mmCIF file of C-alpha atoms and ligand atoms in Angstrom:
data_model
loop_
_atom_site.group_PDB
_atom_site.id
_atom_site.type_symbol
_atom_site.label_atom_id
_atom_site.label_comp_id
_atom_site.label_asym_id
_atom_site.label_seq_id
_atom_site.Cartn_x
_atom_site.Cartn_y
_atom_site.Cartn_z
ATOM 1 C CA MET A 1 -23.855 -90.644 96.788
ATOM 2 C CA PRO A 2 -24.334 -87.431 100.094
ATOM 3 C CA ALA A 3 -27.531 -86.357 100.518
ATOM 4 C CA ARG A 4 -28.878 -82.891 98.003
ATOM 5 C CA ILE A 5 -28.122 -79.401 100.508
ATOM 6 C CA LEU A 6 -31.361 -78.024 101.930
ATOM 7 C CA ASP A 7 -30.251 -74.395 101.503
ATOM 8 C CA GLY A 8 -32.646 -72.916 104.155
ATOM 9 C CA LYS A 9 -30.076 -69.328 103.496
ATOM 10 C CA ARG A 10 -30.596 -69.089 99.846
ATOM 11 C CA VAL A 11 -34.607 -69.712 100.435
ATOM 12 C CA ALA A 12 -34.689 -67.238 103.860
ATOM 13 C CA GLU A 13 -33.607 -64.800 101.024
ATOM 14 C CA GLN A 14 -36.339 -65.533 98.275
ATOM 15 C CA VAL A 15 -38.736 -65.674 100.747
ATOM 16 C CA THR A 16 -37.691 -62.596 102.254
ATOM 17 C CA ALA A 17 -37.004 -60.417 98.848
ATOM 18 C CA GLU A 18 -41.305 -61.761 98.061
ATOM 19 C CA VAL A 19 -41.351 -60.271 101.292
ATOM 20 C CA ARG A 20 -40.122 -56.549 100.848
ATOM 21 C CA ASP A 21 -41.712 -56.049 97.096
ATOM 22 C CA ALA A 22 -45.368 -57.213 98.467
ATOM 23 C CA VAL A 23 -44.287 -54.225 101.224
ATOM 24 C CA ALA A 24 -43.378 -52.231 98.443
ATOM 25 C CA ARG A 25 -47.020 -52.676 96.523
ATOM 26 C CA ARG A 26 -48.791 -51.735 99.735
ATOM 27 C CA VAL A 27 -46.966 -48.518 99.764
ATOM 28 C CA ALA A 28 -47.048 -47.804 96.341
ATOM 29 C CA ARG A 29 -50.925 -48.049 96.774
ATOM 30 C CA GLY A 30 -50.717 -45.579 99.314
ATOM 31 C CA MET A 31 -51.635 -48.255 101.576
ATOM 32 C CA THR A 32 -49.189 -47.982 105.177
ATOM 33 C CA ALA A 33 -45.338 -50.102 105.939
ATOM 34 C CA PRO A 34 -46.753 -53.678 107.886
ATOM 35 C CA GLY A 35 -44.888 -53.090 111.635
ATOM 36 C CA LEU A 36 -44.393 -55.814 113.996
ATOM 37 C CA ALA A 37 -43.661 -55.307 117.723
ATOM 38 C CA VAL A 38 -40.258 -57.294 118.585
ATOM 39 C CA VAL A 39 -40.984 -57.148 122.677
ATOM 40 C CA GLN A 40 -37.706 -58.055 125.055
ATOM 41 C CA VAL A 41 -38.193 -58.263 128.691
ATOM 42 C CA GLY A 42 -34.835 -58.344 129.706
ATOM 43 C CA GLU A 43 -31.212 -58.973 128.248
ATOM 44 C CA HIS A 44 -31.113 -62.896 128.048
ATOM 45 C CA ALA A 45 -27.913 -62.916 125.224
ATOM 46 C CA ALA A 46 -28.714 -65.164 123.405
ATOM 47 C CA SER A 47 -32.593 -64.165 122.492
ATOM 48 C CA SER A 48 -30.542 -60.691 122.325
ATOM 49 C CA ILE A 49 -28.503 -61.743 119.052
ATOM 50 C CA TYR A 50 -31.979 -62.959 117.912
ATOM 51 C CA VAL A 51 -34.243 -59.572 118.947
ATOM 52 C CA ARG A 52 -31.164 -57.377 117.374
ATOM 53 C CA ASN A 53 -32.256 -59.313 114.422
ATOM 54 C CA LYS A 54 -35.763 -59.689 113.813
ATOM 55 C CA ARG A 55 -36.033 -55.787 114.199
ATOM 56 C CA ARG A 56 -33.062 -55.473 111.961
ATOM 57 C CA THR A 57 -34.608 -57.905 108.920
ATOM 58 C CA THR A 58 -37.468 -55.814 109.694
ATOM 59 C CA GLU A 59 -36.387 -52.551 108.674
ATOM 60 C CA THR A 60 -35.304 -53.757 105.613
ATOM 61 C CA VAL A 61 -38.250 -55.745 103.555
ATOM 62 C CA GLY A 62 -39.963 -52.071 104.441
ATOM 63 C CA MET A 63 -41.455 -52.858 107.676
ATOM 64 C CA ARG A 64 -41.959 -49.878 110.309
ATOM 65 C CA SER A 65 -39.644 -52.747 113.576
ATOM 66 C CA PHE A 66 -41.460 -51.225 116.876
ATOM 67 C CA ALA A 67 -38.722 -52.343 119.418
ATOM 68 C CA LEU A 68 -39.962 -52.340 123.531
ATOM 69 C CA ASP A 69 -37.499 -52.931 125.972
ATOM 70 C CA LEU A 70 -38.490 -53.859 129.907
ATOM 71 C CA PRO A 71 -36.373 -55.268 132.816
ATOM 72 C CA ALA A 72 -36.080 -57.966 133.875
ATOM 73 C CA THR A 73 -37.650 -56.756 136.576
ATOM 74 C CA VAL A 74 -40.527 -56.387 135.314
ATOM 75 C CA GLY A 75 -44.000 -56.897 136.607
ATOM 76 C CA GLU A 76 -45.861 -59.539 134.632
ATOM 77 C CA ARG A 77 -49.364 -56.934 134.978
ATOM 78 C CA ASP A 78 -46.845 -54.497 133.538
ATOM 79 C CA LEU A 79 -46.295 -56.538 131.125
ATOM 80 C CA LEU A 80 -49.813 -57.844 129.628
ATOM 81 C CA ASP A 81 -50.277 -54.109 129.666
ATOM 82 C CA GLU A 82 -48.302 -53.045 127.052
ATOM 83 C CA ILE A 83 -49.364 -56.074 125.143
ATOM 84 C CA ASP A 84 -52.479 -54.288 125.868
ATOM 85 C CA ARG A 85 -51.246 -51.789 124.353
ATOM 86 C CA LEU A 86 -49.099 -52.799 121.375
ATOM 87 C CA GLY A 87 -53.347 -55.045 121.343
ATOM 88 C CA ALA A 88 -54.766 -51.651 120.584
ATOM 89 C CA ASP A 89 -52.575 -50.315 117.694
ATOM 90 C CA PRO A 90 -53.195 -49.743 114.112
ATOM 91 C CA SER A 91 -49.159 -49.626 112.691
ATOM 92 C CA VAL A 92 -48.531 -52.348 115.145
ATOM 93 C CA ASN A 93 -49.434 -55.773 112.894
ATOM 94 C CA GLY A 94 -47.400 -57.664 114.535
ATOM 95 C CA ILE A 95 -46.696 -58.712 118.158
ATOM 96 C CA LEU A 96 -43.923 -60.943 119.356
ATOM 97 C CA VAL A 97 -42.591 -61.318 122.812
ATOM 98 C CA GLN A 98 -39.752 -63.128 122.948
ATOM 99 C CA LEU A 99 -38.717 -66.386 125.344
ATOM 100 C CA PRO A 100 -37.840 -67.057 127.154
ATOM 101 C CA LEU A 101 -39.500 -64.701 130.510
ATOM 102 C CA PRO A 102 -37.922 -64.560 134.164
ATOM 103 C CA PRO A 103 -39.453 -67.207 136.110
ATOM 104 C CA HIS A 104 -41.260 -65.275 137.450
ATOM 105 C CA ILE A 105 -43.245 -63.988 134.558
ATOM 106 C CA ALA A 106 -45.905 -66.515 133.277
ATOM 107 C CA ARG A 107 -45.426 -67.434 129.124
ATOM 108 C CA GLU A 108 -49.024 -68.740 128.582
ATOM 109 C CA ALA A 109 -50.164 -65.730 129.979
ATOM 110 C CA VAL A 110 -48.376 -63.396 128.082
ATOM 111 C CA ILE A 111 -48.908 -65.506 125.242
ATOM 112 C CA GLU A 112 -53.145 -65.511 126.274
ATOM 113 C CA ARG A 113 -52.517 -61.809 125.606
ATOM 114 C CA ILE A 114 -51.109 -61.036 122.521
ATOM 115 C CA ASP A 115 -54.719 -60.280 120.046
ATOM 116 C CA PRO A 116 -53.875 -63.712 117.435
ATOM 117 C CA ALA A 117 -55.045 -61.802 114.626
ATOM 118 C CA LYS A 118 -51.522 -59.808 115.739
ATOM 119 C CA ASP A 119 -49.712 -63.651 116.695
ATOM 120 C CA VAL A 120 -47.082 -63.203 114.761
ATOM 121 C CA ASP A 121 -45.629 -66.261 116.351
ATOM 122 C CA GLY A 122 -48.090 -68.507 116.191
ATOM 123 C CA PHE A 123 -47.820 -69.534 119.958
ATOM 124 C CA HIS A 124 -51.461 -68.292 121.053
ATOM 125 C CA PRO A 125 -53.836 -71.434 121.683
ATOM 126 C CA TYR A 126 -56.466 -69.267 119.072
ATOM 127 C CA ASN A 127 -53.543 -69.674 116.059
ATOM 128 C CA VAL A 128 -52.288 -73.443 117.599
ATOM 129 C CA GLY A 129 -56.272 -74.833 117.663
ATOM 130 C CA ARG A 130 -57.117 -73.381 113.914
ATOM 131 C CA LEU A 131 -53.492 -75.014 113.304
ATOM 132 C CA ALA A 132 -54.995 -78.124 115.039
ATOM 133 C CA LEU A 133 -59.154 -77.761 112.889
ATOM 134 C CA GLY A 134 -55.921 -77.995 109.743
ATOM 135 C CA MET A 135 -57.547 -74.540 108.987
ATOM 136 C CA PRO A 136 -54.513 -72.299 109.678
ATOM 137 C CA ALA A 137 -54.382 -68.983 110.298
ATOM 138 C CA LEU A 138 -51.022 -67.742 112.178
ATOM 139 C CA ARG A 139 -48.648 -70.128 112.042
ATOM 140 C CA PRO A 140 -45.354 -70.763 114.091
ATOM 141 C CA CYS A 141 -42.258 -69.749 112.385
ATOM 142 C CA THR A 142 -39.817 -72.787 112.680
ATOM 143 C CA PRO A 143 -41.966 -75.849 111.292
ATOM 144 C CA TYR A 144 -44.067 -73.348 108.672
ATOM 145 C CA GLY A 145 -39.991 -72.222 106.806
ATOM 146 C CA CYS A 146 -39.315 -75.957 107.867
ATOM 147 C CA MET A 147 -42.052 -77.244 105.503
ATOM 148 C CA ARG A 148 -41.467 -74.231 103.165
ATOM 149 C CA LEU A 149 -37.523 -76.429 103.035
ATOM 150 C CA LEU A 150 -39.585 -79.550 102.351
ATOM 151 C CA ALA A 151 -41.632 -77.961 99.194
ATOM 152 C CA GLU A 152 -38.357 -77.487 97.853
ATOM 153 C CA THR A 153 -36.635 -81.433 97.704
ATOM 154 C CA GLY A 154 -40.105 -80.250 95.204
ATOM 155 C CA GLU A 155 -41.225 -84.712 96.895
ATOM 156 C CA ALA A 156 -44.861 -85.345 97.549
ATOM 157 C CA LEU A 157 -45.060 -85.463 101.096
ATOM 158 C CA LYS A 158 -49.021 -86.704 100.301
ATOM 159 C CA GLY A 159 -47.957 -90.391 102.144
ATOM 160 C CA LYS A 160 -44.882 -89.968 103.360
ATOM 161 C CA HIS A 161 -44.068 -91.587 106.493
ATOM 162 C CA ALA A 162 -42.649 -88.719 108.720
ATOM 163 C CA VAL A 163 -40.723 -88.943 112.511
ATOM 164 C CA VAL A 164 -41.092 -84.897 114.276
ATOM 165 C CA ILE A 165 -38.119 -86.295 117.897
ATOM 166 C CA GLY A 166 -39.906 -83.032 120.242
ATOM 167 C CA ARG A 167 -43.412 -82.955 121.603
ATOM 168 C CA SER A 168 -42.201 -78.863 122.493
ATOM 169 C CA THR A 169 -44.498 -76.129 121.997
ATOM 170 C CA ILE A 170 -42.763 -74.029 119.480
ATOM 171 C CA VAL A 171 -41.297 -76.761 117.195
ATOM 172 C CA GLY A 172 -42.435 -80.176 117.694
ATOM 173 C CA ARG A 173 -46.001 -80.134 118.292
ATOM 174 C CA PRO A 174 -47.077 -77.441 115.561
ATOM 175 C CA MET A 175 -44.402 -79.186 112.926
ATOM 176 C CA ALA A 176 -46.664 -82.814 113.166
ATOM 177 C CA LEU A 177 -49.978 -81.124 112.863
ATOM 178 C CA GLU A 178 -48.370 -79.022 109.476
ATOM 179 C CA LEU A 179 -46.947 -82.723 108.285
ATOM 180 C CA LEU A 180 -50.683 -83.779 109.174
ATOM 181 C CA LEU A 181 -51.732 -81.232 106.790
ATOM 182 C CA ALA A 182 -49.410 -81.550 104.178
ATOM 183 C CA HIS A 183 -51.266 -85.658 104.520
ATOM 184 C CA CYS A 184 -47.802 -87.357 106.009
ATOM 185 C CA THR A 185 -48.547 -90.352 108.591
ATOM 186 C CA VAL A 186 -47.073 -88.605 111.663
ATOM 187 C CA THR A 187 -44.961 -90.435 114.652
ATOM 188 C CA ILE A 188 -43.840 -88.076 117.555
ATOM 189 C CA ALA A 189 -41.137 -89.444 118.974
ATOM 190 C CA HIS A 190 -39.916 -87.664 122.133
ATOM 191 C CA SER A 191 -38.643 -89.036 125.688
ATOM 192 C CA ALA A 192 -40.072 -91.968 126.952
ATOM 193 C CA THR A 193 -39.985 -93.331 123.881
ATOM 194 C CA ARG A 194 -39.052 -97.337 122.799
ATOM 195 C CA ASP A 195 -36.265 -98.008 120.926
ATOM 196 C CA LEU A 196 -35.527 -94.625 119.617
ATOM 197 C CA ALA A 197 -33.270 -95.289 116.189
ATOM 198 C CA ASP A 198 -35.947 -97.828 114.527
ATOM 199 C CA VAL A 199 -38.626 -95.452 114.706
ATOM 200 C CA VAL A 200 -35.887 -92.432 113.534
ATOM 201 C CA ARG A 201 -35.735 -95.354 110.585
ATOM 202 C CA SER A 202 -39.161 -96.203 109.953
ATOM 203 C CA GLY A 203 -38.917 -91.582 108.711
ATOM 204 C CA ASP A 204 -39.661 -91.086 105.497
ATOM 205 C CA ILE A 205 -38.942 -88.069 106.492
ATOM 206 C CA VAL A 206 -37.069 -87.512 109.908
ATOM 207 C CA VAL A 207 -37.450 -83.554 112.048
ATOM 208 C CA ALA A 208 -35.380 -83.296 114.433
ATOM 209 C CA ALA A 209 -35.609 -80.825 116.904
ATOM 210 C CA VAL A 210 -34.796 -81.984 120.409
ATOM 211 C CA GLY A 211 -31.726 -79.603 121.406
ATOM 212 C CA LYS A 212 -28.869 -82.146 121.814
ATOM 213 C CA PRO A 213 -26.026 -81.558 119.473
ATOM 214 C CA ARG A 214 -25.717 -84.876 116.958
ATOM 215 C CA PHE A 215 -28.029 -87.054 119.160
ATOM 216 C CA VAL A 216 -29.385 -89.391 116.056
ATOM 217 C CA GLN A 217 -26.999 -91.133 114.294
ATOM 218 C CA GLY A 218 -25.874 -91.851 110.883
ATOM 219 C CA ASP A 219 -27.267 -95.194 110.762
ATOM 220 C CA TRP A 220 -30.821 -94.166 112.337
ATOM 221 C CA ILE A 221 -31.023 -92.850 109.005
ATOM 222 C CA ARG A 222 -33.460 -94.460 106.386
ATOM 223 C CA GLU A 223 -31.391 -94.136 102.994
ATOM 224 C CA GLY A 224 -33.610 -91.453 100.911
ATOM 225 C CA ALA A 225 -35.229 -89.841 103.909
ATOM 226 C CA ILE A 226 -34.833 -86.037 104.404
ATOM 227 C CA VAL A 227 -33.753 -84.423 107.334
ATOM 228 C CA ILE A 228 -34.835 -81.212 108.251
ATOM 229 C CA ASP A 229 -32.187 -81.250 111.763
ATOM 230 C CA VAL A 230 -33.728 -77.860 113.632
ATOM 231 C CA GLY A 231 -31.524 -77.963 116.722
ATOM 232 C CA ILE A 232 -28.907 -75.116 117.066
ATOM 233 C CA ASN A 233 -26.459 -76.700 120.260
ATOM 234 C CA ARG A 234 -23.106 -75.471 121.226
ATOM 235 C CA ASN A 235 -20.380 -78.005 121.360
ATOM 236 C CA ASP A 236 -17.254 -78.263 123.407
ATOM 237 C CA GLU A 237 -15.757 -76.844 120.723
ATOM 238 C CA GLY A 238 -17.816 -73.524 120.756
ATOM 239 C CA LYS A 239 -18.162 -74.417 116.920
ATOM 240 C CA LEU A 240 -22.964 -74.824 116.410
ATOM 241 C CA VAL A 241 -23.799 -77.210 115.152
ATOM 242 C CA GLY A 242 -27.426 -79.055 115.247
ATOM 243 C CA ASP A 243 -29.444 -82.526 116.310
ATOM 244 C CA VAL A 244 -27.699 -84.727 113.788
ATOM 245 C CA ASP A 245 -24.947 -86.129 113.029
ATOM 246 C CA PHE A 246 -24.519 -84.012 109.586
ATOM 247 C CA ASP A 247 -21.320 -85.796 108.094
ATOM 248 C CA ALA A 248 -23.228 -89.115 108.437
ATOM 249 C CA ALA A 249 -26.440 -88.799 107.595
ATOM 250 C CA ARG A 250 -25.557 -86.508 105.347
ATOM 251 C CA GLU A 251 -24.417 -89.411 103.383
ATOM 252 C CA ARG A 252 -27.338 -92.454 103.291
ATOM 253 C CA ALA A 253 -29.968 -89.291 103.156
ATOM 254 C CA SER A 254 -31.207 -87.999 99.746
ATOM 255 C CA TYR A 255 -31.647 -83.853 100.822
ATOM 256 C CA ILE A 256 -30.297 -82.696 104.181
ATOM 257 C CA THR A 257 -30.888 -79.600 105.855
ATOM 258 C CA PRO A 258 -27.099 -77.772 107.695
ATOM 259 C CA VAL A 259 -26.921 -76.152 110.609
ATOM 260 C CA PRO A 260 -26.334 -73.168 110.640
ATOM 261 C CA GLY A 261 -27.574 -72.522 107.457
ATOM 262 C CA GLY A 262 -30.832 -74.567 107.324
ATOM 263 C CA VAL A 263 -33.831 -73.404 109.311
ATOM 264 C CA GLY A 264 -32.492 -70.616 111.271
ATOM 265 C CA PRO A 265 -32.977 -68.179 108.699
ATOM 266 C CA MET A 266 -36.479 -69.579 107.784
ATOM 267 C CA THR A 267 -37.954 -68.490 110.782
ATOM 268 C CA ILE A 268 -36.720 -65.203 110.811
ATOM 269 C CA ALA A 269 -37.673 -65.133 106.962
ATOM 270 C CA THR A 270 -41.191 -66.581 107.941
ATOM 271 C CA LEU A 271 -42.047 -64.079 109.846
ATOM 272 C CA LEU A 272 -41.579 -61.560 108.506
ATOM 273 C CA ALA A 273 -44.050 -63.801 105.594
ATOM 274 C CA ASN A 274 -46.712 -63.336 108.724
ATOM 275 C CA THR A 275 -46.426 -60.007 109.752
ATOM 276 C CA LEU A 276 -47.302 -59.012 106.769
ATOM 277 C CA HIS A 277 -50.141 -62.070 106.094
ATOM 278 C CA ALA A 278 -51.424 -60.820 109.324
ATOM 279 C CA ALA A 279 -51.906 -57.357 108.493
ATOM 280 C CA GLU A 280 -52.930 -58.512 105.412
ATOM 281 C CA LEU A 281 -55.783 -60.291 107.689
ATOM 282 C CA GLN A 282 -56.512 -56.621 110.312
ATOM 283 C CA GLN A 283 -56.793 -55.264 107.058
ATOM 284 C CA ARG A 284 -59.455 -58.131 105.315
ATOM 285 C CA GLU A 285 -61.125 -57.934 108.900
ATOM 286 C CA ALA A 286 -61.891 -53.974 108.677
ATOM 287 C CA LEU A 287 -63.275 -54.068 105.017
ATOM 288 C CA LYS A 288 -66.197 -56.236 106.444
ATOM 289 C CA ALA A 289 -66.015 -54.324 109.371
ATOM 290 C CA LEU A 290 -67.684 -50.335 106.713
HETATM 291 P P1 LIG B 1 -37.080 -78.449 124.128
HETATM 292 O O1 LIG B 1 -36.226 -78.206 125.065
HETATM 293 O O2 LIG B 1 -38.521 -77.281 124.732
HETATM 294 O O3 LIG B 1 -38.293 -79.265 123.924
HETATM 295 C C1 LIG B 1 -37.336 -80.713 123.222
HETATM 296 C C2 LIG B 1 -38.011 -82.453 123.230
HETATM 297 O O4 LIG B 1 -36.479 -83.097 122.825
HETATM 298 C C3 LIG B 1 -38.857 -82.151 124.078
HETATM 299 O O5 LIG B 1 -40.397 -82.370 122.967
HETATM 300 C C4 LIG B 1 -38.020 -83.980 124.376
HETATM 301 O O6 LIG B 1 -38.925 -84.711 125.335
HETATM 302 C C5 LIG B 1 -37.626 -84.304 123.500
HETATM 303 N N1 LIG B 1 -36.318 -84.753 124.002
HETATM 304 C C6 LIG B 1 -35.048 -84.729 124.291
HETATM 305 N N2 LIG B 1 -34.730 -85.584 124.820
HETATM 306 C C7 LIG B 1 -34.567 -86.617 124.556
HETATM 307 C C8 LIG B 1 -34.316 -87.965 124.047
HETATM 308 N N3 LIG B 1 -33.381 -88.772 124.547
HETATM 309 N N4 LIG B 1 -34.329 -88.703 123.529
HETATM 310 C C9 LIG B 1 -36.170 -88.573 122.605
HETATM 311 N N5 LIG B 1 -36.897 -87.173 122.577
HETATM 312 C C10 LIG B 1 -35.790 -86.331 123.561
HETATM 313 O O7 LIG B 1 -36.509 -77.745 123.073
HETATM 314 P P2 LIG B 1 -37.627 -76.606 121.671
HETATM 315 O O8 LIG B 1 -38.614 -77.799 121.125
HETATM 316 O O9 LIG B 1 -37.688 -75.729 122.280
HETATM 317 O O10 LIG B 1 -36.346 -76.399 120.450
HETATM 318 C C11 LIG B 1 -34.985 -77.652 120.234
HETATM 319 C C12 LIG B 1 -34.289 -77.420 119.122
HETATM 320 O O11 LIG B 1 -33.875 -76.461 117.978
HETATM 321 C C13 LIG B 1 -32.760 -76.733 120.229
HETATM 322 O O12 LIG B 1 -31.883 -77.302 119.648
HETATM 323 C C14 LIG B 1 -33.511 -75.612 119.847
HETATM 324 O O13 LIG B 1 -32.383 -74.103 119.705
HETATM 325 C C15 LIG B 1 -34.164 -74.776 118.825
HETATM 326 N N6 LIG B 1 -35.019 -74.498 117.439
HETATM 327 C C16 LIG B 1 -34.260 -73.503 116.733
HETATM 328 C C17 LIG B 1 -34.821 -73.083 116.528
HETATM 329 C C18 LIG B 1 -34.585 -72.220 114.573
HETATM 330 O O14 LIG B 1 -35.295 -71.242 114.296
HETATM 331 N N7 LIG B 1 -33.757 -73.051 113.641
HETATM 332 C C19 LIG B 1 -36.179 -72.037 117.097
HETATM 333 C C20 LIG B 1 -36.308 -73.515 118.244
HETATM 334 C C21 LIG B 1 -35.679 -74.032 118.425
HETATM 335 P P3 LIG B 1 -39.629 -83.931 125.920
HETATM 336 O O15 LIG B 1 -40.640 -83.661 125.958
HETATM 337 O O16 LIG B 1 -40.289 -86.009 126.825
HETATM 338 O O17 LIG B 1 -39.007 -83.694 127.721
#
């Protein structure tokens, strides 16, 4: 029987509606709506689409969206000053700097400058460190969104063997940490992994975050495995495809995410949930300081 589809679009709408309701309840109690600042440097075509979507969706849930568009020529010091300014602004609860950055700006320096309490992308070493220690605070959006999709299956994750293909700091590594937190036995595969097909075949859960169209073959998938495809690639015809050969993998998997309409929509929904969570955490800290 072909796999059931994990409909990321539907789950993302559900998460977004939950955030919208929570924001409305806060505002009804006289609190300010959470604010999210999305910083874009330069005009990278794909980034501009992501940034526009993030800003628009922020407004649709009743949050305040702060847009900061800087030229590609902006100096690192000026960018860091802007991040400090947003960090000090109490109406800004979340700060996101859209990647990639121009080559003259050190991405690590920028990420580390964001106040960890406002780091809604969850990329700051403080937040990654907390996740690694099993004490998550603000969690990277894409892996956290994948966990929500895994929860949709209703399957117990404890004890399952999860194979994550990819070890990037924004997807693969934090994904592995999330799965470990869920008591999976985790294998991280990467470009130096030997016998990749066999490694993937041993996975009850397979998460593909490689960035290569239809890289994961259908016969690499164990019968009944859950397949989460993070990849977003354009094929030769310009169509969006994932990292997994969907049609072939679907014949063997129990659940599978489509591309588009799987992990992608979950990333923005999780960003909004993180912004709300950041506002709540900041409010708790402010109360403690009274
Ligand atoms: P990166 O390029 O940063 O990382 C790719 C990873 O794949 C690396 O760890 C690399 O290994 C590994 N890899 C490359 N070739 C092979 C191979 N032949 N065998 C095994 N592993 C290999 O990509 P990202 O993690 O940033 O993104 C991955 C994909 O996810 C992309 O398609 C991206 O567009 C998509 N994405 C989707 C998001 C969403 O919201 N749905 C969000 C973010 C990304 P090594 O480390 O050894 O080089």
